[in-house]
GROMACS .gro file of C-alpha atoms in nm:
model
  209
    1MET     CA    1   0.000   0.000   0.000
    2LYS     CA    2   0.148   0.329  -0.108
    3ALA     CA    3   0.178   0.614   0.144
    4ARG     CA    4  -0.039   0.910   0.065
    5GLN     CA    5   0.158   1.220  -0.040
    6GLN     CA    6   0.084   1.527   0.166
    7GLY     CA    7   0.146   1.892   0.057
    8PHE     CA    8   0.156   2.218   0.250
    9THR     CA    9  -0.171   2.365   0.354
   10LEU     CA   10  -0.264   2.720   0.263
   11LEU     CA   11  -0.229   2.823   0.626
   12GLU     CA   12   0.126   2.689   0.645
   13ILE     CA   13   0.224   2.871   0.326
   14MET     CA   14   0.079   3.195   0.459
   15ILE     CA   15   0.272   3.156   0.784
   16VAL     CA   16   0.598   3.094   0.598
   17LEU     CA   17   0.541   3.394   0.373
   18SER     CA   18   0.466   3.610   0.675
   19LEU     CA   19   0.787   3.498   0.845
   20LEU     CA   20   0.984   3.567   0.527
   21GLY     CA   21   0.828   3.912   0.505
   22VAL     CA   22   0.924   3.991   0.864
   23LEU     CA   23   1.276   3.862   0.803
   24LEU     CA   24   1.315   4.070   0.486
   25THR     CA   25   1.186   4.376   0.670
   26LEU     CA   26   1.442   4.328   0.946
   27VAL     CA   27   1.724   4.272   0.699
   28GLY     CA   28   1.621   4.575   0.493
   29GLY     CA   29   1.605   4.793   0.806
   30ALA     CA   30   1.947   4.677   0.913
   31LEU     CA   31   2.094   4.748   0.569
   32LEU     CA   32   1.929   5.090   0.558
   33GLY     CA   33   2.062   5.172   0.905
   34ALA     CA   34   2.410   5.057   0.808
   35ASN     CA   35   2.397   5.269   0.492
   36ARG     CA   36   2.293   5.574   0.692
   37ALA     CA   37   2.575   5.511   0.939
   38VAL     CA   38   2.826   5.487   0.656
   39LEU     CA   39   2.701   5.810   0.497
   40LYS     CA   40   2.710   5.985   0.834
   41ALA     CA   41   3.065   5.863   0.894
   42GLN     CA   42   3.167   5.982   0.546
   43ARG     CA   43   3.017   6.327   0.605
   44TYR     CA   44   3.193   6.349   0.941
   45THR     CA   45   3.525   6.245   0.785
   46VAL     CA   46   3.492   6.498   0.503
   47SER     CA   47   3.398   6.775   0.748
   48LEU     CA   48   3.685   6.681   0.977
   49ASP     CA   49   3.934   6.686   0.689
   50GLU     CA   50   3.806   7.024   0.569
   51MET     CA   51   3.821   7.165   0.922
   52ARG     CA   52   4.175   7.040   0.979
   53ALA     CA   53   4.292   7.169   0.641
   54ALA     CA   54   4.149   7.516   0.712
   55GLN     CA   55   4.300   7.527   1.060
   56GLN     CA   56   4.639   7.411   0.937
   57PHE     CA   57   4.640   7.673   0.661
   58LEU     CA   58   4.544   7.949   0.903
   59ARG     CA   59   4.811   7.849   1.155
   60SER     CA   60   5.078   7.826   0.886
   61ALA     CA   61   4.991   8.151   0.710
   62ILE     CA   62   4.933   8.373   1.012
   63SER     CA   63   5.240   8.250   1.196
   64GLU     CA   64   5.454   8.354   0.897
   65ALA     CA   65   5.330   8.716   0.889
   66LEU     CA   66   5.608   8.955   0.785
   67PRO     CA   67   5.671   9.325   0.862
   68LEU     CA   68   5.680   9.425   0.494
   69ASP     CA   69   5.491   9.728   0.369
   70VAL     CA   70   5.345   9.641   0.029
   71THR     CA   71   5.111   9.936  -0.004
   72GLU     CA   72   5.018   9.983  -0.369
   73ASP     CA   73   5.010  10.364  -0.369
   74ASP     CA   74   5.053  10.663  -0.142
   75SER     CA   75   4.679  10.721  -0.117
   76GLN     CA   76   4.632  10.413   0.100
   77THR     CA   77   4.712  10.382   0.466
   78ASP     CA   78   5.053  10.224   0.481
   79GLY     CA   79   5.129   9.928   0.699
   80PHE     CA   80   5.158   9.554   0.688
   81PHE     CA   81   4.900   9.416   0.931
   82THR     CA   82   4.531   9.505   0.949
   83GLY     CA   83   4.314   9.314   1.192
   84GLY     CA   84   3.939   9.339   1.247
   85PRO     CA   85   3.681   9.108   1.406
   86GLN     CA   86   3.593   8.936   1.077
   87ARG     CA   87   3.864   9.051   0.839
   88MET     CA   88   4.241   9.030   0.855
   89GLN     CA   89   4.508   9.136   0.608
   90PHE     CA   90   4.880   9.068   0.637
   91VAL     CA   91   5.191   8.992   0.434
   92ALA     CA   92   5.352   8.650   0.433
   93THR     CA   93   5.535   8.405   0.211
   94LEU     CA   94   5.315   8.155   0.034
   95PRO     CA   95   5.441   7.794   0.029
   96GLY     CA   96   5.600   7.686  -0.297
   97VAL     CA   97   5.334   7.423  -0.362
   98LEU     CA   98   5.076   7.705  -0.374
   99GLY     CA   99   5.279   7.933  -0.598
  100GLY     CA  100   5.533   8.082  -0.359
  101GLY     CA  101   5.642   8.442  -0.340
  102ILE     CA  102   5.555   8.725  -0.106
  103GLN     CA  103   5.179   8.760  -0.090
  104ARG     CA  104   4.933   8.986   0.078
  105PHE     CA  105   4.676   8.760   0.242
  106THR     CA  106   4.319   8.875   0.296
  107LEU     CA  107   4.103   8.660   0.522
  108GLN     CA  108   3.739   8.754   0.562
  109LEU     CA  109   3.391   8.623   0.626
  110THR     CA  110   3.171   8.673   0.319
  111GLY     CA  111   2.828   8.580   0.190
  112PRO     CA  112   2.467   8.615   0.308
  113GLU     CA  113   2.382   8.591   0.675
  114ALA     CA  114   2.240   8.239   0.650
  115GLN     CA  115   2.533   8.088   0.458
  116ARG     CA  116   2.868   8.260   0.495
  117ASP     CA  117   3.213   8.133   0.406
  118LEU     CA  118   3.560   8.206   0.533
  119GLN     CA  119   3.759   8.305   0.225
  120VAL     CA  120   4.122   8.386   0.151
  121ALA     CA  121   4.256   8.594  -0.135
  122PHE     CA  122   4.616   8.653  -0.240
  123ALA     CA  123   4.791   8.943  -0.406
  124ARG     CA  124   5.144   8.862  -0.511
  125PHE     CA  125   5.412   9.127  -0.503
  126GLU     CA  126   5.747   9.151  -0.674
  127SER     CA  127   6.027   9.393  -0.611
  128ALA     CA  128   6.091   9.655  -0.881
  129ALA     CA  129   6.355   9.921  -0.809
  130GLN     CA  130   6.325   9.839  -0.440
  131VAL     CA  131   5.952   9.908  -0.446
  132SER     CA  132   5.701   9.631  -0.403
  133VAL     CA  133   5.445   9.639  -0.680
  134PRO     CA  134   5.141   9.418  -0.736
  135ALA     CA  135   5.210   9.139  -0.985
  136SER     CA  136   4.891   8.937  -0.977
  137ARG     CA  137   4.579   8.873  -0.779
  138SER     CA  138   4.397   8.549  -0.723
  139GLU     CA  139   4.028   8.483  -0.701
  140PRO     CA  140   3.911   8.435  -0.341
  141GLN     CA  141   3.922   8.074  -0.227
  142VAL     CA  142   3.685   7.921   0.027
  143LEU     CA  143   3.864   7.792   0.334
  144LEU     CA  144   3.559   7.696   0.536
  145LYS     CA  145   3.193   7.671   0.438
  146ASP     CA  146   2.873   7.742   0.632
  147VAL     CA  147   3.027   7.958   0.901
  148GLU     CA  148   2.766   8.095   1.141
  149ASP     CA  149   3.003   8.331   1.316
  150LEU     CA  150   3.372   8.418   1.310
  151GLN     CA  151   3.574   8.634   1.545
  152PHE     CA  152   3.938   8.728   1.509
  153SER     CA  153   4.103   8.876   1.818
  154TYR     CA  154   4.458   8.996   1.874
  155ARG     CA  155   4.707   9.023   2.156
  156GLY     CA  156   5.031   9.214   2.160
  157VAL     CA  157   5.207   9.524   2.283
  158SER     CA  158   5.108   9.886   2.220
  159PRO     CA  159   5.360  10.148   2.098
  160LYS     CA  160   5.397  10.251   2.463
  161GLY     CA  161   5.501   9.899   2.560
  162GLN     CA  162   5.174   9.804   2.730
  163ALA     CA  163   5.028   9.456   2.688
  164THR     CA  164   4.691   9.475   2.517
  165GLY     CA  165   4.519   9.154   2.621
  166TRP     CA  166   4.277   9.015   2.361
  167ILE     CA  167   4.122   9.289   2.147
  168SER     CA  168   3.888   9.259   1.848
  169GLN     CA  169   4.053   9.536   1.647
  170TRP     CA  170   4.428   9.568   1.594
  171PRO     CA  171   4.488   9.945   1.555
  172TRP     CA  172   4.860   9.951   1.472
  173THR     CA  173   4.916   9.864   1.108
  174LYS     CA  174   5.295   9.889   1.145
  175ARG     CA  175   5.315   9.645   1.433
  176LEU     CA  176   5.263   9.271   1.438
  177PRO     CA  177   5.061   9.127   1.725
  178TYR     CA  178   5.207   8.851   1.936
  179ALA     CA  179   4.917   8.617   1.867
  180VAL     CA  180   4.586   8.585   1.685
  181ARG     CA  181   4.288   8.396   1.825
  182ILE     CA  182   4.022   8.253   1.594
  183ASP     CA  183   3.678   8.165   1.733
  184ALA     CA  184   3.406   8.032   1.506
  185ARG     CA  185   3.073   7.854   1.492
  186VAL     CA  186   3.034   7.625   1.193
  187ASN     CA  187   2.732   7.436   1.065
  188GLY     CA  188   2.828   7.072   1.049
  189PRO     CA  189   2.905   6.763   1.251
  190VAL     CA  190   3.253   6.880   1.357
  191PRO     CA  191   3.272   7.169   1.607
  192TRP     CA  192   3.533   7.439   1.564
  193VAL     CA  193   3.810   7.433   1.824
  194THR     CA  194   3.944   7.777   1.917
  195GLN     CA  195   4.277   7.840   1.747
  196VAL     CA  196   4.549   8.056   1.902
  197VAL     CA  197   4.827   8.127   1.653
  198ALA     CA  198   5.154   8.276   1.775
  199LEU     CA  199   5.341   8.487   1.522
  200ARG     CA  200   5.699   8.374   1.483
  201LEU     CA  201   5.844   8.722   1.441
  202ASN     CA  202   5.860   8.912   1.768
  203LEU     CA  203   5.872   9.279   1.672
  204SER     CA  204   5.755   9.435   1.993
  205GLY     CA  205   5.945   9.751   1.903
  206GLY     CA  206   5.753   9.790   1.578
  207ALA     CA  207   5.782  10.088   1.350
  208PRO     CA  208   5.705  10.445   1.451
  209GLU     CA  209   5.332  10.509   1.453
   0.00000   0.00000   0.00000
């Protein structure tokens, strides 16, 4: 006598399909979560790299500020260092990989209130008959995007030899400060860490004001 073949009932098939659906949902959720985690990690890494690159550039450039007057004409206020709360201009040597030469750096916060950028522009100078003349200017480059707020502050010695403490405006264009502090708030996953950059040249005597 042959054994009777038995198949799956409709209820059993429905149960199996339901279990498979639950399993696929769990697997899909796990994959989606993992993909989001990877994207978040990538955004954090990119933001961290951009932040570090901007900070390294600022430390390198500001620390190399030079006491060279590269005023273009007599109608402008002469000097070599201008410092405000959101704009700073100084003279320094640009690394060879970026073009080299003596450059006038301009750092400033630009753009609309909701989406501002920290930008840097260069003006290269060459000596002609012992007078520095402008050779070329570069288009402003973005150092840091989506900056909510930026504050430069300066510390040094006044012409009378008095320590200034941290001030938001550097009033002596023919004197280099001892240090520059950079505070910022940036939109993004990586918070800005306050940077204090010491200038390598110590010219506390300065030039006559």
